[in-house]
JSON list of C-alpha atoms in Angstrom, two decimals:
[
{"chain": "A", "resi": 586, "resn": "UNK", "atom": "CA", "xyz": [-18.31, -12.44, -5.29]},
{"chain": "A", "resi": 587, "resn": "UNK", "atom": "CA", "xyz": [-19.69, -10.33, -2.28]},
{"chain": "A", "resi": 588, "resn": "UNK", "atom": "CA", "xyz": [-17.78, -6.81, -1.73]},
{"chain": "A", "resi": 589, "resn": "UNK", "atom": "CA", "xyz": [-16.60, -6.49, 1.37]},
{"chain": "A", "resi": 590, "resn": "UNK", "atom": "CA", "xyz": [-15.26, -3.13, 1.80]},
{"chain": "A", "resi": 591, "resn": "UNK", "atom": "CA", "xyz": [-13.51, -0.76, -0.26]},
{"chain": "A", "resi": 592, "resn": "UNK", "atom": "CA", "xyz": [-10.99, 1.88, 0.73]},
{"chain": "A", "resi": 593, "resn": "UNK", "atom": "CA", "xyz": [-9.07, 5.04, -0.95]},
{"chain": "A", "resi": 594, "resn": "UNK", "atom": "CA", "xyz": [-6.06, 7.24, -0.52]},
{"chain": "A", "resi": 595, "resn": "UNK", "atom": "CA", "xyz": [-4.60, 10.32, -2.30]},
{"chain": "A", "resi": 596, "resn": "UNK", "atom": "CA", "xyz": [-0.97, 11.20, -1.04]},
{"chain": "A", "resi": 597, "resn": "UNK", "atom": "CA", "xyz": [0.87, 14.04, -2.19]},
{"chain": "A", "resi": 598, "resn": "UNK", "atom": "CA", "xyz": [4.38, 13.02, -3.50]},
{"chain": "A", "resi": 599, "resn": "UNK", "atom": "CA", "xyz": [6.32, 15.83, -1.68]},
{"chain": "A", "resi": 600, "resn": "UNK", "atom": "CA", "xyz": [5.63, 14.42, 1.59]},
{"chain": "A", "resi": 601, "resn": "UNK", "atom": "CA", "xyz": [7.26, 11.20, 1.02]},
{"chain": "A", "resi": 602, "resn": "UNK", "atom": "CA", "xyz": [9.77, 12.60, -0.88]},
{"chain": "A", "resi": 603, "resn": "UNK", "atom": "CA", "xyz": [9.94, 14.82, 2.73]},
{"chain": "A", "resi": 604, "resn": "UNK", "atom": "CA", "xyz": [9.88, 12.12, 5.05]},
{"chain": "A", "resi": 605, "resn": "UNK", "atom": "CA", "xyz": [12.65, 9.91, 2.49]},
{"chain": "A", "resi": 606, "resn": "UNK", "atom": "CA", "xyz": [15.05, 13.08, 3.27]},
{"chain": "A", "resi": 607, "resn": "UNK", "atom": "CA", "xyz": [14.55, 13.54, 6.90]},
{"chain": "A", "resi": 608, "resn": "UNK", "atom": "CA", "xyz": [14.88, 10.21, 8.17]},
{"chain": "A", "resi": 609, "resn": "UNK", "atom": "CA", "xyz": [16.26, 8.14, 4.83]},
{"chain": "A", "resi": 610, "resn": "UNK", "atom": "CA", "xyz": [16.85, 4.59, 5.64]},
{"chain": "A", "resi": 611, "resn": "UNK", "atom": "CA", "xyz": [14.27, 4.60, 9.29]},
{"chain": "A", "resi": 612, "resn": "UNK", "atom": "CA", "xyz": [12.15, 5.46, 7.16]},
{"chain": "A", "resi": 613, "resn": "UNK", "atom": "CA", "xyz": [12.28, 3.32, 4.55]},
{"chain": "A", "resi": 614, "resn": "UNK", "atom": "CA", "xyz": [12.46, -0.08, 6.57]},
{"chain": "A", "resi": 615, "resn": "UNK", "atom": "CA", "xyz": [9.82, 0.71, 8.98]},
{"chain": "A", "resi": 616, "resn": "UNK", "atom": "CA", "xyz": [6.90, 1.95, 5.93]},
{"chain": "A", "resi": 617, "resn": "UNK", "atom": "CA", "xyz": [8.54, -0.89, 2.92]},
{"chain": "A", "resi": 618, "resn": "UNK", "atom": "CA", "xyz": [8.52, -3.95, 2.41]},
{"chain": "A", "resi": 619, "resn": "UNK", "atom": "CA", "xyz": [12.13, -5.35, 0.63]},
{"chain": "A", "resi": 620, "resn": "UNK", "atom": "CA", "xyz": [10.51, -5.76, -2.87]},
{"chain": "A", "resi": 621, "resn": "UNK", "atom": "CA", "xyz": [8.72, -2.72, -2.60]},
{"chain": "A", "resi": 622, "resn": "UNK", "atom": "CA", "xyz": [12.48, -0.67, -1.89]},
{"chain": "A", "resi": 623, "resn": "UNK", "atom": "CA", "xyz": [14.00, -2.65, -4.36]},
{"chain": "A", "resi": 624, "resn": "UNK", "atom": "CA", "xyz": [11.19, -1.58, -7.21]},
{"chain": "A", "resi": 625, "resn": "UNK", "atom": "CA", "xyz": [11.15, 1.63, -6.07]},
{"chain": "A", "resi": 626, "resn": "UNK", "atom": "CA", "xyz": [15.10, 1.50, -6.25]},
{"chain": "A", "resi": 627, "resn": "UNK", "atom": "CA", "xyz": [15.21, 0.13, -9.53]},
{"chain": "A", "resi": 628, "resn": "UNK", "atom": "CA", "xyz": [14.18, 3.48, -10.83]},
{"chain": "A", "resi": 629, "resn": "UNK", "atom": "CA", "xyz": [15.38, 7.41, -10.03]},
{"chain": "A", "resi": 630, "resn": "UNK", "atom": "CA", "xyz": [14.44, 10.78, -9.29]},
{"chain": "A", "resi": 631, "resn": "UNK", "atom": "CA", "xyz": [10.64, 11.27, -9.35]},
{"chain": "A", "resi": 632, "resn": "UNK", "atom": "CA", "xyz": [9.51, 7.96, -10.84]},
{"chain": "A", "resi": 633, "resn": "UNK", "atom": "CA", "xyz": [11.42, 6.17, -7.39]},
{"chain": "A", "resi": 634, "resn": "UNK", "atom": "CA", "xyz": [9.53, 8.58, -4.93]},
{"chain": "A", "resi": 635, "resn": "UNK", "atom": "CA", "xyz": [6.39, 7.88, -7.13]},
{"chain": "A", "resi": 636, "resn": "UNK", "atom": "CA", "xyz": [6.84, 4.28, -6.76]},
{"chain": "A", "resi": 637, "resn": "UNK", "atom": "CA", "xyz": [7.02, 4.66, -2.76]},
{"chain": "A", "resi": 638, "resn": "UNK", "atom": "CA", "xyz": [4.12, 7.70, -2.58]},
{"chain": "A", "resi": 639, "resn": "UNK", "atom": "CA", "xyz": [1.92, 4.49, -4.51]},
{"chain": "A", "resi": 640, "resn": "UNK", "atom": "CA", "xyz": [2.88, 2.00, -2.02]},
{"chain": "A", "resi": 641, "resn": "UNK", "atom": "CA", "xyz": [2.15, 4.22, 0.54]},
{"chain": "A", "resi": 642, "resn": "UNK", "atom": "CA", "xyz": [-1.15, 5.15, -0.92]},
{"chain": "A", "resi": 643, "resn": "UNK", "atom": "CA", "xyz": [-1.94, 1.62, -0.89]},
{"chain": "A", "resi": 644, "resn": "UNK", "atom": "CA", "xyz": [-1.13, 0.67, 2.34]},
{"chain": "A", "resi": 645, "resn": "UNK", "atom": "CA", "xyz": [-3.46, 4.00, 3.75]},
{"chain": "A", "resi": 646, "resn": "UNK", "atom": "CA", "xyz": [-6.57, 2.44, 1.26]},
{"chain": "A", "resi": 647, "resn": "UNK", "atom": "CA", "xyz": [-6.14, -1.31, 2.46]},
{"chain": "A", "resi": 648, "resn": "UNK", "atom": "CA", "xyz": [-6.17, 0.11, 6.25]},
{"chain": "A", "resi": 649, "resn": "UNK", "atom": "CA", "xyz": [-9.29, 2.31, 5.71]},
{"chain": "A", "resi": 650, "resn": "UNK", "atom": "CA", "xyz": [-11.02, -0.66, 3.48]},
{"chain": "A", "resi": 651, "resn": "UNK", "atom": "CA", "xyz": [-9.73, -3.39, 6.68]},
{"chain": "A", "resi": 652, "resn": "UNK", "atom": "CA", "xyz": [-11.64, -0.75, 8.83]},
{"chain": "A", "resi": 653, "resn": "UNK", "atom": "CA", "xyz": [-8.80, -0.12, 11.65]},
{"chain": "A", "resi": 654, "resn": "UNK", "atom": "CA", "xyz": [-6.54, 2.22, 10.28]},
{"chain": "A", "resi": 655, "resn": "UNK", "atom": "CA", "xyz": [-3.24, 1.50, 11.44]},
{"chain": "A", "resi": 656, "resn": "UNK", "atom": "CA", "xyz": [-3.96, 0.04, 14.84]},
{"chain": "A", "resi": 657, "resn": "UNK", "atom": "CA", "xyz": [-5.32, -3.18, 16.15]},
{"chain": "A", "resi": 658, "resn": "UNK", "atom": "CA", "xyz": [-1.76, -5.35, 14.81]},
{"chain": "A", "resi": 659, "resn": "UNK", "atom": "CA", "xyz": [-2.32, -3.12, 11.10]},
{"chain": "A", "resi": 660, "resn": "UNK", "atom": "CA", "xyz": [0.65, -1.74, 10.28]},
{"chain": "A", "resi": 661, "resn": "UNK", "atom": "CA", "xyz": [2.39, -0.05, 6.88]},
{"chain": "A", "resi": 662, "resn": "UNK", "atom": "CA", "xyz": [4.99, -2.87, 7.18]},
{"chain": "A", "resi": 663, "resn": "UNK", "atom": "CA", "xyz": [2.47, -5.87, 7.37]},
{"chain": "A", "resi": 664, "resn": "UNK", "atom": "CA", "xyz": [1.01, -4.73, 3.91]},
{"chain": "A", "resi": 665, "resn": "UNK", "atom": "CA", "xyz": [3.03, -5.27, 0.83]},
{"chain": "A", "resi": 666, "resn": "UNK", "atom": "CA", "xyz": [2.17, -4.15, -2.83]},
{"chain": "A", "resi": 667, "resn": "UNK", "atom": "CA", "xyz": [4.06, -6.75, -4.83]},
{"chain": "A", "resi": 668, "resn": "UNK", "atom": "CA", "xyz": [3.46, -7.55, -8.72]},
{"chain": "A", "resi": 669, "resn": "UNK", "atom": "CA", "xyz": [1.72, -10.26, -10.76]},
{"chain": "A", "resi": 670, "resn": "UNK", "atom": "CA", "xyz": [3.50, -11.98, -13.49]},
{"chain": "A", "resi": 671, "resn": "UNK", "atom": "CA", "xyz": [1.35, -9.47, -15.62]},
{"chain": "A", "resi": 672, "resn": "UNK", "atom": "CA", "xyz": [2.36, -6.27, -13.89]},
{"chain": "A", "resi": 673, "resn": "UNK", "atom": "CA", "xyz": [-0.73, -6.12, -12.24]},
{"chain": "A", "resi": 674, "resn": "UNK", "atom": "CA", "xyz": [0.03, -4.99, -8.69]},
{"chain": "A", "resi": 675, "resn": "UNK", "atom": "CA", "xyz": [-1.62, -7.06, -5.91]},
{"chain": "A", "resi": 676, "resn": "UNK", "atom": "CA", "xyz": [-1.62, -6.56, -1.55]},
{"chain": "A", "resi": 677, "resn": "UNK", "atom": "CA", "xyz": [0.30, -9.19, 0.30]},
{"chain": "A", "resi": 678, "resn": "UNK", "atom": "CA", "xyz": [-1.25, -9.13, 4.33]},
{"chain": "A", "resi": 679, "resn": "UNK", "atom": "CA", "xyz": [0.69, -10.67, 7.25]},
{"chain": "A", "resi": 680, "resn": "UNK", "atom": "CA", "xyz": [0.54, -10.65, 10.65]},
{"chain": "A", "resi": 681, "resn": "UNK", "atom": "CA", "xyz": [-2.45, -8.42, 12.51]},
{"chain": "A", "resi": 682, "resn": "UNK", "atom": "CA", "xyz": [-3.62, -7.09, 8.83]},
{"chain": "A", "resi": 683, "resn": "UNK", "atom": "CA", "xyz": [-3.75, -10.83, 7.63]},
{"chain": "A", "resi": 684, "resn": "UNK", "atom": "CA", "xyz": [-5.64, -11.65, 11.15]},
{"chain": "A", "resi": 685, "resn": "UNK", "atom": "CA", "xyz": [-7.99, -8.19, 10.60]},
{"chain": "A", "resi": 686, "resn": "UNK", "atom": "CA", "xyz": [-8.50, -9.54, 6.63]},
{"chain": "A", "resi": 687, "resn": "UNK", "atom": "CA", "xyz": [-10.02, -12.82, 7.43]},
{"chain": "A", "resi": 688, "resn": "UNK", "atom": "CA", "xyz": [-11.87, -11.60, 10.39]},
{"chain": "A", "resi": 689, "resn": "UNK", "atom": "CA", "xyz": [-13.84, -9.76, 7.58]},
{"chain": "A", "resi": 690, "resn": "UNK", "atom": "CA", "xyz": [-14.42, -12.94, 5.17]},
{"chain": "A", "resi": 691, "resn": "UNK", "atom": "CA", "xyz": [-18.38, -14.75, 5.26]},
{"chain": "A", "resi": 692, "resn": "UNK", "atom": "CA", "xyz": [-17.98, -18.64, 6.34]},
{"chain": "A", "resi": 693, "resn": "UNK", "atom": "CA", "xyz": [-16.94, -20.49, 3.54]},
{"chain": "A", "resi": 694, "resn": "UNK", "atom": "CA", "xyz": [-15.43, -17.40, 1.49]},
{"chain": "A", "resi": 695, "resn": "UNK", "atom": "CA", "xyz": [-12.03, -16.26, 0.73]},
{"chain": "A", "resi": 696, "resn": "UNK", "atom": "CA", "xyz": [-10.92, -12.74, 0.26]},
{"chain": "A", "resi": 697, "resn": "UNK", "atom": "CA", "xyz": [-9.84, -11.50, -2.98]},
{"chain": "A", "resi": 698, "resn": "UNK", "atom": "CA", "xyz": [-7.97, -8.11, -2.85]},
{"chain": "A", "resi": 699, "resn": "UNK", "atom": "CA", "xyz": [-8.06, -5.47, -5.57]},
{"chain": "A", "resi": 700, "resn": "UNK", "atom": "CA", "xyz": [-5.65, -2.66, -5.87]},
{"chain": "A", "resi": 701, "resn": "UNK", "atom": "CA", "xyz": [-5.52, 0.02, -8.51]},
{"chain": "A", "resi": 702, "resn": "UNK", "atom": "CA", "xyz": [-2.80, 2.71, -8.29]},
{"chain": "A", "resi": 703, "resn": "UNK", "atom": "CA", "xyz": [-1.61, 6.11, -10.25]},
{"chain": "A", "resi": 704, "resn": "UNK", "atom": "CA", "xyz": [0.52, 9.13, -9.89]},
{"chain": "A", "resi": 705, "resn": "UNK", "atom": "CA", "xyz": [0.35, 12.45, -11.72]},
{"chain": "A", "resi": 706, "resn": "UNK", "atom": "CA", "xyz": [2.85, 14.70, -9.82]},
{"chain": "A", "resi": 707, "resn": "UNK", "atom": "CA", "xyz": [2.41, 16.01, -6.73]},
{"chain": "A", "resi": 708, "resn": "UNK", "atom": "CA", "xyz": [-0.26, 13.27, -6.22]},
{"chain": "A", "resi": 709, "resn": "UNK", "atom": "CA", "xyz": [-0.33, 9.60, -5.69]},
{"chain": "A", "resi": 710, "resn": "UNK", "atom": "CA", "xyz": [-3.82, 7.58, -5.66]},
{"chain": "A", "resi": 711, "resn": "UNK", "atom": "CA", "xyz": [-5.18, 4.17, -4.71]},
{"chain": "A", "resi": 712, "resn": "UNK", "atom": "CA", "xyz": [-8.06, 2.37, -4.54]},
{"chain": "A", "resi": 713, "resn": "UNK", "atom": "CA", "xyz": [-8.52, -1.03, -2.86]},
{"chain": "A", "resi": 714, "resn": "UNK", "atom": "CA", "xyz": [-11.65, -3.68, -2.86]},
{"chain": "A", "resi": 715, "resn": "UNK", "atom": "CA", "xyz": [-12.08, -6.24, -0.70]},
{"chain": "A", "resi": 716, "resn": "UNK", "atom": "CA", "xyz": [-14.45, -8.92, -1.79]},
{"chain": "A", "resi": 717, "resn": "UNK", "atom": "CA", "xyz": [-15.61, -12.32, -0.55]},
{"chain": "A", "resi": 718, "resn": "UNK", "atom": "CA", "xyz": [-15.13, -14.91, -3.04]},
{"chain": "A", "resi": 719, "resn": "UNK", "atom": "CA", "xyz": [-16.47, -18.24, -2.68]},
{"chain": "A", "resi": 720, "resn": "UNK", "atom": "CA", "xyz": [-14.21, -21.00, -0.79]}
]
């Protein structure tokens, strides 16, 4: 395994929770993917906006770790955070992030993605790890 880049975000809950008032639904479908609304739905009050400040922590560490930000096709809604059998939450990349992803990889590797994630109100944190695993 070669690591390929790593990335980190801290978000502070009462922005989303902000943003989730202002412009609700907008919002909501231009940031989340549909399982991450419906896991962040599942749950109420400050464990939902939790759920969506993590997501959107993750999405802001996989852009820094692909090295764009959110430009060059990278966009919050072409990065998912969906769930292992085991809980363990992985990054699903389509479109220009899946594109900006492989244009990272070695010859003859695949990427492996690593995503850890907390909250301890007001603040959300993740960490993501790209690596190169062998193909």
């Amino acid at each position: 395994m070669t690591l390929i880049a790593a990335g980190v975000d801290l978000c502070d809950m009462r922005r989303i929770e902000q943003a989730i008032e202002r412009f609700g639904e907008r919002f909501l479908l231009r940031v989340f993917t549909p399982a991450e609304r419906a896991r962040a739905e599942r749950r109420s009050g400050q464990a939902r906006i939790g759920a969506y400040a993590k997501r959107w922590a993750a999405k802001e560490a996989c852009a820094k770790a692909l090295g764009t930000g959110f430009a060059e096709g990278v966009a919050h809604s072409l990065i998912g955070v969906e769930n292992l059998p085991s809980g363990q939450p992985t990054l699903v990349l389509k479109g220009g992030a899946l594109t900006r992803l492989q244009s990272l990889m070695p010859a003859g590797t695949v990427p492996h993605i690593m995503l850890s994630m907390t909250d301890e109100p007001p603040y959300a944190f993740a960490e993501v790890i790209i690596s190169a695993n062998p193909g």
